[in-house]
Amino acid sequence: MSLFPTLLSVVTPYPPLVPSVGQAVLHLFCHVPPGPGHVRSGPGPGPAASAAGFDAEVVRHAVKSAQTDGYQVIAAALLGHKADLGLMVLGPDLWRLRAFQTDVQASGAVPVASYVSLTEISEYAAGVPEEMRQARLFPQLPPEGKSAFCFYPMSKRRSAEDNWYSLDFESRKELMMGHGKVGRTFHGRILQVITGSTGLDDFEWGVTLFGVHPDDLKDCVYEMRFDEASARYAEFGPFYTGMVGDLDVVLTALGQGAPGGSA
Amino acid sequence: MSLFPTLLSVVTPYPPLVPSVGQAVLHLFCHVPPGPGHVRSGPGPGPAASAAGFDAEVVRHAVKSAQTDGYQVIAAALLGHKADLGLMVLGPDLWRLRAFQTDVQASGAVPVASYVSLTEISEYAAGVPEEMRQARLFPQLPPEGKSAFCFYPMSKRRSAEDNWYSLDFESRKELMMGHGKVGRTFHGRILQVITGSTGLDDFEWGVTLFGVHPDDLKDCVYEMRFDEASARYAEFGPFYTGMVGDLDVVLTALGQGAPGGSA
Amino acid sequence: MSLFPTLLSVVTPYPPLVPSVGQAVLHLFCHVPPGPGHVRSGPGPGPAASAAGFDAEVVRHAVKSAQTDGYQVIAAALLGHKADLGLMVLGPDLWRLRAFQTDVQASGAVPVASYVSLTEISEYAAGVPEEMRQARLFPQLPPEGKSAFCFYPMSKRRSAEDNWYSLDFESRKELMMGHGKVGRTFHGRILQVITGSTGLDDFEWGVTLFGVHPDDLKDCVYEMRFDEASARYAEFGPFYTGMVGDLDVVLTALGQGAPGGSA
Amino acid sequence: MSLFPTLLSVVTPYPPLVPSVGQAVLHLFCHVPPGPGHVRSGPGPGPAASAAGFDAEVVRHAVKSAQTDGYQVIAAALLGHKADLGLMVLGPDLWRLRAFQTDVQASGAVPVASYVSLTEISEYAAGVPEEMRQARLFPQLPPEGKSAFCFYPMSKRRSAEDNWYSLDFESRKELMMGHGKVGRTFHGRILQVITGSTGLDDFEWGVTLFGVHPDDLKDCVYEMRFDEASARYAEFGPFYTGMVGDLDVVLTALGQGAPGGSA
Amino acid sequence: MSLFPTLLSVVTPYPPLVPSVGQAVLHLFCHVPPGPGHVRSGPGPGPAASAAGFDAEVVRHAVKSAQTDGYQVIAAALLGHKADLGLMVLGPDLWRLRAFQTDVQASGAVPVASYVSLTEISEYAAGVPEEMRQARLFPQLPPEGKSAFCFYPMSKRRSAEDNWYSLDFESRKELMMGHGKVGRTFHGRILQVITGSTGLDDFEWGVTLFGVHPDDLKDCVYEMRFDEASARYAEFGPFYTGMVGDLDVVLTALGQGAPGGSA
């Protein structure tokens, strides 16, 4: 259990909390203060550096520890003011996800957005072949050669005129199949991971896209927006965009120097 | 009265403020700064640790004190950026709930979300047997073996087309009974505590769910969303998700070390 | 003029700014940092105490000074993360209300929500007896024995289907009288103070309720929600809930010790 | 150019940026930390004073400098948590408005809300007499004897049923003339300054009202709300309310002592 | 790669991430703390200066470095509380844009708003001449003599009555051509740069306008609002307004003194 294994075993041998199907997923989007590895314009530490409070080594430790416990961790450098560092962690035990979050926060990174969800087989895909079922419940991430990253949450609309939840199953299934058909035209350019969050977070699904090019993300989401399932029934939350990479590459892009404390 | 009993008795013997039926409930969702019990990457205190301002012992004191006065306190470690520590306290006197909140804030934990509500017998359940009535007005929490936790507030919609408050009592009762029927299919997997907050907080009800598995929470809320009472008439606020546990387990998961100041 | 009378008289004898009818009302909802009067777990000041910056004596001075000038001040300890200390001040001069706010801010309390409004005789109550008229324009607060407190702002809806401001006067008056009838069934349990804020703050009215029991607040607002004036035409802002008390009782409940600096 | 004239002339003689018609207007609403001129309860500086970082003299300098350059500056003490100090500055050059803002921020005042707009002759008033035209493009502010102040931004609605921008010019003109007729009944009690901000700020117009009494503001906005142009077509932003006065009076009301550094 | 070239080359030779067509665009809107170059009212550093943490030289370095790598950087001084410094950077590689952002943040400037988008040829302009195509995919910015700046994001509406994404291509194309016709009447007064962000940021397009006069911005956006494509189908985000200039002019306007550390 990461940074505090002995403490926990002393206090209480609590049982893990795991979904009965699939895996738990935590997206953490963090602000990272400017780091000491950054070159400054004058002699001595600049004004921002002295206020900095981020220890990249603690994040490296947190990620390695989770990976050692069998959890997948995807790292991304994000663009824009919303967040600097994106971390997506997947695995069975919610307590272990929280331990990962606690470890990350101990680095001085500040989670400013997040998403809690579970991998799932949607009710419209109940009969998919076992291989596809495994790929959805236990995705292997990140995909090779697709470093363009975005995440957004979404829900189905419940307005008086366009109420997804008042449609019968067959109508919804048909709409979702048309939706999937558009998505499949992006095969090879986009990997889409949809995780369920009804009852767990503010929207009903989290969508994580991995693309070859950044315009693959744009073209895919744009084209799907004309599909009736999106055009009439989708409500979108905020979008987080960036580049997936090895943790060291991501941290370096955030100005956090080389690994091993040499910064 | 917790940490300042003598002061209060000196100043003024104010009377308690209690609901005429049922109990008062306060949900507090707090940010907790990284604590001193966390292992750091280098010698000496890391950058975040020096800025930390949380004293776990003060929270332990606050909880014990409230329990000594006969109040129930449920603790949860939460996932994501919204909050770290969830505390739900139930009991008769609003002043005592505030004293609990004051004690918690004195620890350095910062309430960043909350909910104020009262246990109640809904008007649609006016005739339930006495045992069920007691279970609703005086729930015994947390339930055994259900450590998956979520909380969300909700209101009934008042749009021109779907206005819950323009329906007559019989229509509303019928909708609520259909709603309850779906809920009962999750018996044993989910315990649902609905508390009333019209006039007290921003939504009309607070919903606290305790589940065996995290996907029980998801499946239950997802399935109910198709029920007409939700599909057409429900408006949901933010969702807070985490794991219920003994306070020491929860604090340890938040990196706040072992009890007794040994961290 | 409170804490800086001589300065003002030296600088400029500005004229007061008063409504031509009734009184000005300022609701201030403040965060109060944990105070030095709170018992800590270890020797010496705890981590939060050292960062505290609240001087309860300054608030006491501000309140006494306003009362000396003939202004009413109601104090409430609030529940939840939105605010700790609620202060409602009523009187003629807007400059004096601002002086009160300046004095309160000088204590280290931080206003995080507020409401600016005026007492008024609504156009639907133009012909009420003089006694009732005086009670509305110059309410005597807080009422005896009603320490359950809530405040919320509200506006009338202006949607295409339900547009209050497109109704004629007679229709509006009839709706308001039905509304008032429901309210009167809570006579003795609830005192309702409605102040006007169109053009002054974000909503059109501020509603301050004083109840015997906290469930009186809930039952009253819940029951009125079925009334057509609310069901179809009301939009509600955030709700602030707490307990009215003597300032010393309120400050003590917020962990700010006994008066006179003895904490 | 205010506090840095020599620097600018050395670096680059950039050209001013002025509207081809009328004047540029910047509303700045600032938080002001408690100042050193405030009387404290004990010996030595109180807890808040030591954290204060506001130099009233810098604001006085900023205002005088802008006035010397021919810009009008209106100062108001505001009520409530939204902001303490309101400054409205009018003049030709956007760079000069920014220099004013930079000067104000150098005082330690923190702009927390603002509005960017231009004076204009609306398309419905194209043919007004020259004197009225000058009064709208170059208003002389503040008006004598009207110290009740409020500001709010607004837009015209574009819903499916009530879409202002789908109406033809004649219909819009008729609605605006009805609107103006209501406004004129407040002549002498209210001065209304409407500035255009489509493409410049989040709403389409900024409305600044100066009233004799605070209830003049309330009565005027309330009455206009029944007018069809408002009832069906107006969307309002937040309202900022306060008292206009000489800068020294305003700063004193904010606890910032007497001018000349004598506080 | 700007401030950390050697580090990156040591760690990992990661491949660039570029759109398959056009360029990546990052708008950064930053708060800049009051700088040391500002004249203060008294001897020694004033209260705000001591808390300042901005090093203008670091921003100059960041901009020069990006320009050296072939990226365009447009700088603007912004008006109002939303942000002080606007930076718009265009170029091929998302990692390089992030390096620019990291460099900017190292100066102490704090990004408080931003936009992530790509240059594009809209589907309605598929057949434009090659010269126009190049101008849209690789715009040369800023345009000469147009220093009035504004940025806003927008999406097309998806309501039940006015759903852009349910229209067929021909209807949309016709609406867009009418829209373009209005825009062309502002030729010479306005340069409009529309970049695509569906799937990348919260709205579907980013609109950057450069105008000769500030009222050109206002008149253009106001006139287009009557066009059906805007009137019925546009949803607008926040507007950021300011003045484009050489970086040194912009920094000086923000009180950050002369270049070369001579302030």
mmCIF file of C-alpha atoms in Angstrom, chain D:
data_model
loop_
_atom_site.group_PDB
_atom_site.id
_atom_site.type_symbol
_atom_site.label_atom_id
_atom_site.label_comp_id
_atom_site.label_asym_id
_atom_site.label_seq_id
_atom_site.Cartn_x
_atom_site.Cartn_y
_atom_site.Cartn_z
ATOM 1 C CA MET D 1 0.706 58.269 -18.353
ATOM 2 C CA SER D 2 0.392 58.031 -14.611
ATOM 3 C CA LEU D 3 3.002 56.244 -12.592
ATOM 4 C CA PHE D 4 5.397 55.276 -15.384
ATOM 5 C CA PRO D 5 5.474 58.128 -17.933
ATOM 6 C CA THR D 6 9.209 58.237 -18.578
ATOM 7 C CA LEU D 7 9.530 54.509 -18.938
ATOM 8 C CA LEU D 8 6.886 54.342 -21.651
ATOM 9 C CA SER D 9 8.306 57.249 -23.666
ATOM 10 C CA VAL D 10 11.718 55.566 -23.565
ATOM 11 C CA VAL D 11 10.514 52.139 -24.655
ATOM 12 C CA THR D 12 8.136 52.883 -27.496
ATOM 13 C CA PRO D 13 5.915 55.749 -28.538
ATOM 14 C CA TYR D 14 2.920 53.457 -29.143
ATOM 15 C CA PRO D 15 -0.160 55.072 -30.566
ATOM 16 C CA PRO D 16 -3.299 55.422 -28.461
ATOM 17 C CA LEU D 17 -6.200 53.022 -29.134
ATOM 18 C CA VAL D 18 -9.464 54.959 -29.145
ATOM 19 C CA PRO D 19 -13.011 54.259 -30.301
ATOM 20 C CA SER D 20 -13.979 56.075 -33.499
ATOM 21 C CA VAL D 21 -17.086 57.325 -31.686
ATOM 22 C CA GLY D 22 -17.583 58.028 -27.985
ATOM 23 C CA GLN D 23 -15.475 56.928 -25.052
ATOM 24 C CA ALA D 24 -14.106 53.785 -23.495
ATOM 25 C CA VAL D 25 -15.369 52.820 -20.035
ATOM 26 C CA LEU D 26 -13.843 50.511 -17.446
ATOM 27 C CA HIS D 27 -15.666 49.517 -14.277
ATOM 28 C CA LEU D 28 -13.344 47.992 -11.666
ATOM 29 C CA PHE D 29 -14.753 46.373 -8.520
ATOM 30 C CA CYS D 30 -12.013 45.612 -5.994
ATOM 31 C CA HIS D 31 -11.476 43.863 -2.711
ATOM 32 C CA VAL D 32 -9.534 46.058 -0.334
ATOM 33 C CA PRO D 33 -7.751 44.436 2.631
ATOM 34 C CA PRO D 34 -8.413 45.943 6.092
ATOM 35 C CA GLY D 35 -6.147 48.970 6.430
ATOM 36 C CA PRO D 36 -3.772 50.297 9.075
ATOM 37 C CA GLY D 37 -6.041 53.267 9.830
ATOM 38 C CA HIS D 38 -8.527 51.036 11.571
ATOM 39 C CA VAL D 39 -8.699 51.151 15.342
ATOM 40 C CA ARG D 40 -7.850 47.731 16.856
ATOM 41 C CA SER D 41 -9.042 46.208 20.093
ATOM 42 C CA GLY D 42 -5.663 45.682 21.724
ATOM 43 C CA PRO D 43 -2.190 47.131 21.816
ATOM 44 C CA GLY D 44 -0.096 46.732 18.691
ATOM 45 C CA PRO D 45 -1.336 45.735 15.277
ATOM 46 C CA GLY D 46 -4.163 43.171 15.324
ATOM 47 C CA PRO D 47 -4.021 39.935 13.385
ATOM 48 C CA ALA D 48 -5.710 41.247 10.242
ATOM 49 C CA ALA D 49 -3.784 44.483 10.085
ATOM 50 C CA SER D 50 -0.474 42.712 9.841
ATOM 51 C CA ALA D 51 -1.643 40.819 6.792
ATOM 52 C CA ALA D 52 -3.041 43.958 5.154
ATOM 53 C CA GLY D 53 -1.416 45.075 1.952
ATOM 54 C CA PHE D 54 -3.236 48.174 0.768
ATOM 55 C CA ASP D 55 -1.726 51.605 0.214
ATOM 56 C CA ALA D 56 -4.556 54.123 -0.164
ATOM 57 C CA GLU D 57 -2.100 56.761 -1.288
ATOM 58 C CA VAL D 58 -1.390 54.772 -4.451
ATOM 59 C CA VAL D 59 -5.082 54.765 -5.330
ATOM 60 C CA ARG D 60 -5.285 58.509 -4.717
ATOM 61 C CA HIS D 61 -2.294 58.959 -7.015
ATOM 62 C CA ALA D 62 -3.865 56.756 -9.706
ATOM 63 C CA VAL D 63 -7.103 58.718 -9.678
ATOM 64 C CA LYS D 64 -5.449 62.148 -9.702
ATOM 65 C CA SER D 65 -3.145 61.110 -12.508
ATOM 66 C CA ALA D 66 -6.050 59.887 -14.655
ATOM 67 C CA GLN D 67 -8.016 63.061 -13.939
ATOM 68 C CA THR D 68 -4.981 65.154 -14.880
ATOM 69 C CA ASP D 69 -4.978 63.334 -18.221
ATOM 70 C CA GLY D 70 -8.618 64.319 -18.718
ATOM 71 C CA TYR D 71 -10.276 61.068 -17.661
ATOM 72 C CA GLN D 72 -13.331 60.962 -15.419
ATOM 73 C CA VAL D 73 -13.157 58.679 -12.381
ATOM 74 C CA ILE D 74 -16.185 57.856 -10.234
ATOM 75 C CA ALA D 75 -15.564 56.199 -6.849
ATOM 76 C CA ALA D 76 -18.068 54.217 -4.808
ATOM 77 C CA ALA D 77 -18.002 52.288 -1.558
ATOM 78 C CA LEU D 78 -19.808 49.022 -2.235
ATOM 79 C CA LEU D 79 -21.981 46.913 0.043
ATOM 80 C CA GLY D 80 -21.574 43.185 0.566
ATOM 81 C CA HIS D 81 -19.020 40.479 -0.114
ATOM 82 C CA LYS D 82 -18.667 41.000 -3.854
ATOM 83 C CA ALA D 83 -16.325 43.977 -3.644
ATOM 84 C CA ASP D 84 -15.373 46.907 -1.419
ATOM 85 C CA LEU D 85 -14.256 49.623 -3.803
ATOM 86 C CA GLY D 86 -15.919 50.507 -7.109
ATOM 87 C CA LEU D 87 -14.084 52.646 -9.657
ATOM 88 C CA MET D 88 -15.566 53.670 -12.997
ATOM 89 C CA VAL D 89 -13.189 55.416 -15.392
ATOM 90 C CA LEU D 90 -14.133 57.001 -18.744
ATOM 91 C CA GLY D 91 -11.920 58.395 -21.476
ATOM 92 C CA PRO D 92 -10.608 57.927 -24.990
ATOM 93 C CA ASP D 93 -7.607 55.573 -24.868
ATOM 94 C CA LEU D 94 -7.758 51.886 -23.900
ATOM 95 C CA TRP D 95 -4.036 51.917 -23.051
ATOM 96 C CA ARG D 96 -4.687 54.727 -20.594
ATOM 97 C CA LEU D 97 -7.533 52.770 -18.985
ATOM 98 C CA ARG D 98 -5.156 49.844 -18.564
ATOM 99 C CA ALA D 99 -2.516 52.147 -17.048
ATOM 100 C CA PHE D 100 -5.152 53.246 -14.546
ATOM 101 C CA GLN D 101 -5.971 49.620 -13.751
ATOM 102 C CA THR D 102 -2.275 48.807 -13.351
ATOM 103 C CA ASP D 103 -1.881 51.748 -10.986
ATOM 104 C CA VAL D 104 -4.888 50.654 -8.932
ATOM 105 C CA GLN D 105 -3.614 47.092 -8.675
ATOM 106 C CA ALA D 106 -0.247 48.429 -7.481
ATOM 107 C CA SER D 107 -2.051 49.744 -4.393
ATOM 108 C CA GLY D 108 -2.853 46.240 -3.233
ATOM 109 C CA ALA D 109 -6.528 46.529 -4.220
ATOM 110 C CA VAL D 110 -7.573 43.358 -6.044
ATOM 111 C CA PRO D 111 -10.017 43.663 -8.947
ATOM 112 C CA VAL D 112 -12.523 40.834 -8.481
ATOM 113 C CA ALA D 113 -15.097 41.972 -11.019
ATOM 114 C CA SER D 114 -15.052 44.452 -13.862
ATOM 115 C CA TYR D 115 -16.754 45.582 -17.031
ATOM 116 C CA VAL D 116 -15.391 46.774 -20.366
ATOM 117 C CA SER D 117 -17.695 48.870 -22.558
ATOM 118 C CA LEU D 118 -18.016 51.928 -24.768
ATOM 119 C CA THR D 119 -20.409 54.853 -24.672
ATOM 120 C CA GLU D 120 -22.722 54.732 -27.683
ATOM 121 C CA ILE D 121 -25.786 56.068 -29.429
ATOM 122 C CA SER D 122 -28.088 53.081 -29.705
ATOM 123 C CA GLU D 123 -29.543 52.321 -33.128
ATOM 124 C CA TYR D 124 -32.978 53.223 -31.754
ATOM 125 C CA ALA D 125 -31.759 56.713 -30.804
ATOM 126 C CA ALA D 126 -29.985 57.514 -34.044
ATOM 127 C CA GLY D 127 -31.883 60.754 -34.509
ATOM 128 C CA VAL D 128 -31.676 62.303 -31.055
ATOM 129 C CA PRO D 129 -30.786 66.020 -30.780
ATOM 130 C CA GLU D 130 -27.093 66.849 -30.666
ATOM 131 C CA GLU D 131 -27.195 67.833 -27.012
ATOM 132 C CA MET D 132 -28.611 64.467 -25.983
ATOM 133 C CA ARG D 133 -26.131 62.781 -28.283
ATOM 134 C CA GLN D 134 -23.236 64.502 -26.536
ATOM 135 C CA ALA D 135 -24.696 63.629 -23.137
ATOM 136 C CA ARG D 136 -24.716 59.957 -24.069
ATOM 137 C CA LEU D 137 -21.289 59.839 -25.712
ATOM 138 C CA PHE D 138 -19.616 62.109 -23.160
ATOM 139 C CA PRO D 139 -21.635 61.878 -19.926
ATOM 140 C CA GLN D 140 -20.548 64.154 -17.067
ATOM 141 C CA LEU D 141 -20.301 61.946 -14.008
ATOM 142 C CA PRO D 142 -21.141 61.566 -11.225
ATOM 143 C CA PRO D 143 -24.399 63.520 -11.294
ATOM 144 C CA GLU D 144 -24.976 65.974 -8.445
ATOM 145 C CA GLY D 145 -27.077 64.722 -5.551
ATOM 146 C CA LYS D 146 -27.448 61.130 -6.753
ATOM 147 C CA SER D 147 -25.128 59.091 -4.565
ATOM 148 C CA ALA D 148 -27.057 55.792 -4.640
ATOM 149 C CA PHE D 149 -25.098 53.647 -7.105
ATOM 150 C CA CYS D 150 -25.663 50.346 -8.853
ATOM 151 C CA PHE D 151 -24.154 48.584 -11.834
ATOM 152 C CA TYR D 152 -25.337 45.499 -13.671
ATOM 153 C CA PRO D 153 -24.676 44.007 -17.086
ATOM 154 C CA MET D 154 -27.482 42.676 -19.283
ATOM 155 C CA SER D 155 -28.149 40.986 -22.607
ATOM 156 C CA LYS D 156 -31.179 40.476 -24.785
ATOM 157 C CA ARG D 157 -32.620 36.958 -24.721
ATOM 158 C CA ARG D 158 -32.170 34.570 -27.632
ATOM 159 C CA SER D 159 -34.443 31.655 -26.660
ATOM 160 C CA ALA D 160 -36.585 29.819 -29.189
ATOM 161 C CA GLU D 161 -39.748 31.629 -28.046
ATOM 162 C CA ASP D 162 -38.350 35.006 -27.109
ATOM 163 C CA ASN D 163 -35.512 35.835 -29.454
ATOM 164 C CA TRP D 164 -34.764 39.550 -29.521
ATOM 165 C CA TYR D 165 -32.383 39.196 -32.425
ATOM 166 C CA SER D 166 -35.037 37.571 -34.594
ATOM 167 C CA LEU D 167 -37.369 40.564 -34.238
ATOM 168 C CA ASP D 168 -37.367 43.164 -36.988
ATOM 169 C CA PHE D 169 -36.053 46.655 -36.332
ATOM 170 C CA GLU D 170 -39.491 48.279 -36.013
ATOM 171 C CA SER D 171 -40.653 45.807 -33.379
ATOM 172 C CA ARG D 172 -37.475 46.276 -31.410
ATOM 173 C CA LYS D 173 -37.685 50.043 -31.674
ATOM 174 C CA GLU D 174 -41.252 50.024 -30.425
ATOM 175 C CA LEU D 175 -40.346 47.849 -27.470
ATOM 176 C CA MET D 176 -37.395 50.103 -26.630
ATOM 177 C CA MET D 177 -39.554 53.215 -26.772
ATOM 178 C CA GLY D 178 -42.056 51.680 -24.359
ATOM 179 C CA HIS D 179 -39.110 50.827 -22.171
ATOM 180 C CA GLY D 180 -37.782 54.353 -22.338
ATOM 181 C CA LYS D 181 -41.168 55.759 -21.397
ATOM 182 C CA VAL D 182 -41.097 53.871 -18.076
ATOM 183 C CA GLY D 183 -37.560 55.069 -17.506
ATOM 184 C CA ARG D 184 -38.503 58.688 -18.026
ATOM 185 C CA THR D 185 -41.005 58.560 -15.157
ATOM 186 C CA PHE D 186 -37.917 58.339 -12.934
ATOM 187 C CA HIS D 187 -36.433 61.527 -14.335
ATOM 188 C CA GLY D 188 -34.824 63.525 -11.531
ATOM 189 C CA ARG D 189 -34.636 60.478 -9.287
ATOM 190 C CA ILE D 190 -32.411 58.304 -11.507
ATOM 191 C CA LEU D 191 -29.623 58.946 -14.013
ATOM 192 C CA GLN D 192 -29.081 55.956 -16.250
ATOM 193 C CA VAL D 193 -25.844 55.400 -18.213
ATOM 194 C CA ILE D 194 -26.025 52.527 -20.704
ATOM 195 C CA THR D 195 -22.792 51.529 -22.396
ATOM 196 C CA GLY D 196 -22.318 48.937 -25.130
ATOM 197 C CA SER D 197 -20.203 45.820 -24.654
ATOM 198 C CA THR D 198 -21.182 43.299 -27.326
ATOM 199 C CA GLY D 199 -17.922 41.668 -28.362
ATOM 200 C CA LEU D 200 -16.075 43.299 -25.458
ATOM 201 C CA ASP D 201 -17.453 41.707 -22.325
ATOM 202 C CA ASP D 202 -19.723 38.822 -21.316
ATOM 203 C CA PHE D 203 -23.000 40.697 -21.624
ATOM 204 C CA GLU D 204 -24.192 43.103 -24.316
ATOM 205 C CA TRP D 205 -24.673 46.237 -22.233
ATOM 206 C CA GLY D 206 -23.538 47.675 -18.946
ATOM 207 C CA VAL D 207 -26.074 49.679 -16.963
ATOM 208 C CA THR D 208 -24.868 52.188 -14.380
ATOM 209 C CA LEU D 209 -27.572 53.837 -12.285
ATOM 210 C CA PHE D 210 -27.215 56.870 -10.034
ATOM 211 C CA GLY D 211 -30.186 57.508 -7.737
ATOM 212 C CA VAL D 212 -31.238 60.058 -5.153
ATOM 213 C CA HIS D 213 -32.415 57.323 -2.768
ATOM 214 C CA PRO D 214 -31.552 53.632 -2.748
ATOM 215 C CA ASP D 215 -35.236 52.793 -3.235
ATOM 216 C CA ASP D 216 -35.184 54.867 -6.432
ATOM 217 C CA LEU D 217 -32.824 52.228 -7.842
ATOM 218 C CA LYS D 218 -35.120 49.459 -6.650
ATOM 219 C CA ASP D 219 -38.362 51.036 -7.815
ATOM 220 C CA CYS D 220 -36.965 51.905 -11.234
ATOM 221 C CA VAL D 221 -35.576 48.451 -12.022
ATOM 222 C CA TYR D 222 -38.636 46.772 -10.521
ATOM 223 C CA GLU D 223 -41.086 48.791 -12.585
ATOM 224 C CA MET D 224 -39.160 48.304 -15.796
ATOM 225 C CA ARG D 225 -39.163 44.560 -15.238
ATOM 226 C CA PHE D 226 -42.859 44.538 -16.153
ATOM 227 C CA ASP D 227 -42.147 46.267 -19.423
ATOM 228 C CA GLU D 228 -42.177 43.732 -22.265
ATOM 229 C CA ALA D 229 -38.621 44.593 -23.365
ATOM 230 C CA SER D 230 -37.429 43.431 -19.942
ATOM 231 C CA ALA D 231 -40.090 40.903 -19.005
ATOM 232 C CA ARG D 232 -39.612 38.788 -22.122
ATOM 233 C CA TYR D 233 -36.234 39.778 -23.505
ATOM 234 C CA ALA D 234 -33.787 40.759 -20.748
ATOM 235 C CA GLU D 235 -31.149 38.589 -19.096
ATOM 236 C CA PHE D 236 -29.406 40.191 -16.121
ATOM 237 C CA GLY D 237 -25.944 39.619 -14.692
ATOM 238 C CA PRO D 238 -24.788 40.333 -11.130
ATOM 239 C CA PHE D 239 -25.678 43.614 -9.398
ATOM 240 C CA TYR D 240 -23.116 45.811 -7.606
ATOM 241 C CA THR D 241 -24.562 48.347 -5.176
ATOM 242 C CA GLY D 242 -23.042 51.140 -3.145
ATOM 243 C CA MET D 243 -22.600 54.825 -2.460
ATOM 244 C CA VAL D 244 -20.845 57.319 -4.705
ATOM 245 C CA GLY D 245 -18.636 59.864 -2.988
ATOM 246 C CA ASP D 246 -15.385 61.754 -3.088
ATOM 247 C CA LEU D 247 -12.500 59.318 -3.161
ATOM 248 C CA ASP D 248 -11.445 60.293 0.360
ATOM 249 C CA VAL D 249 -14.920 59.728 1.716
ATOM 250 C CA VAL D 250 -15.080 56.374 -0.014
ATOM 251 C CA LEU D 251 -11.665 55.262 1.235
ATOM 252 C CA THR D 252 -12.496 56.385 4.758
ATOM 253 C CA ALA D 253 -15.716 54.366 4.651
ATOM 254 C CA LEU D 254 -13.538 51.384 3.737
ATOM 255 C CA GLY D 255 -11.417 51.957 6.837
ATOM 256 C CA GLN D 256 -8.491 53.387 4.920
ATOM 257 C CA GLY D 257 -7.999 56.479 7.064
ATOM 258 C CA ALA D 258 -7.444 60.112 6.140
ATOM 259 C CA PRO D 259 -5.547 61.306 3.050
ATOM 260 C CA GLY D 260 -1.958 62.389 3.194
ATOM 261 C CA GLY D 261 -0.701 59.338 5.007
ATOM 262 C CA SER D 262 -1.837 60.668 8.371
ATOM 263 C CA ALA D 263 -3.843 57.540 9.200
#
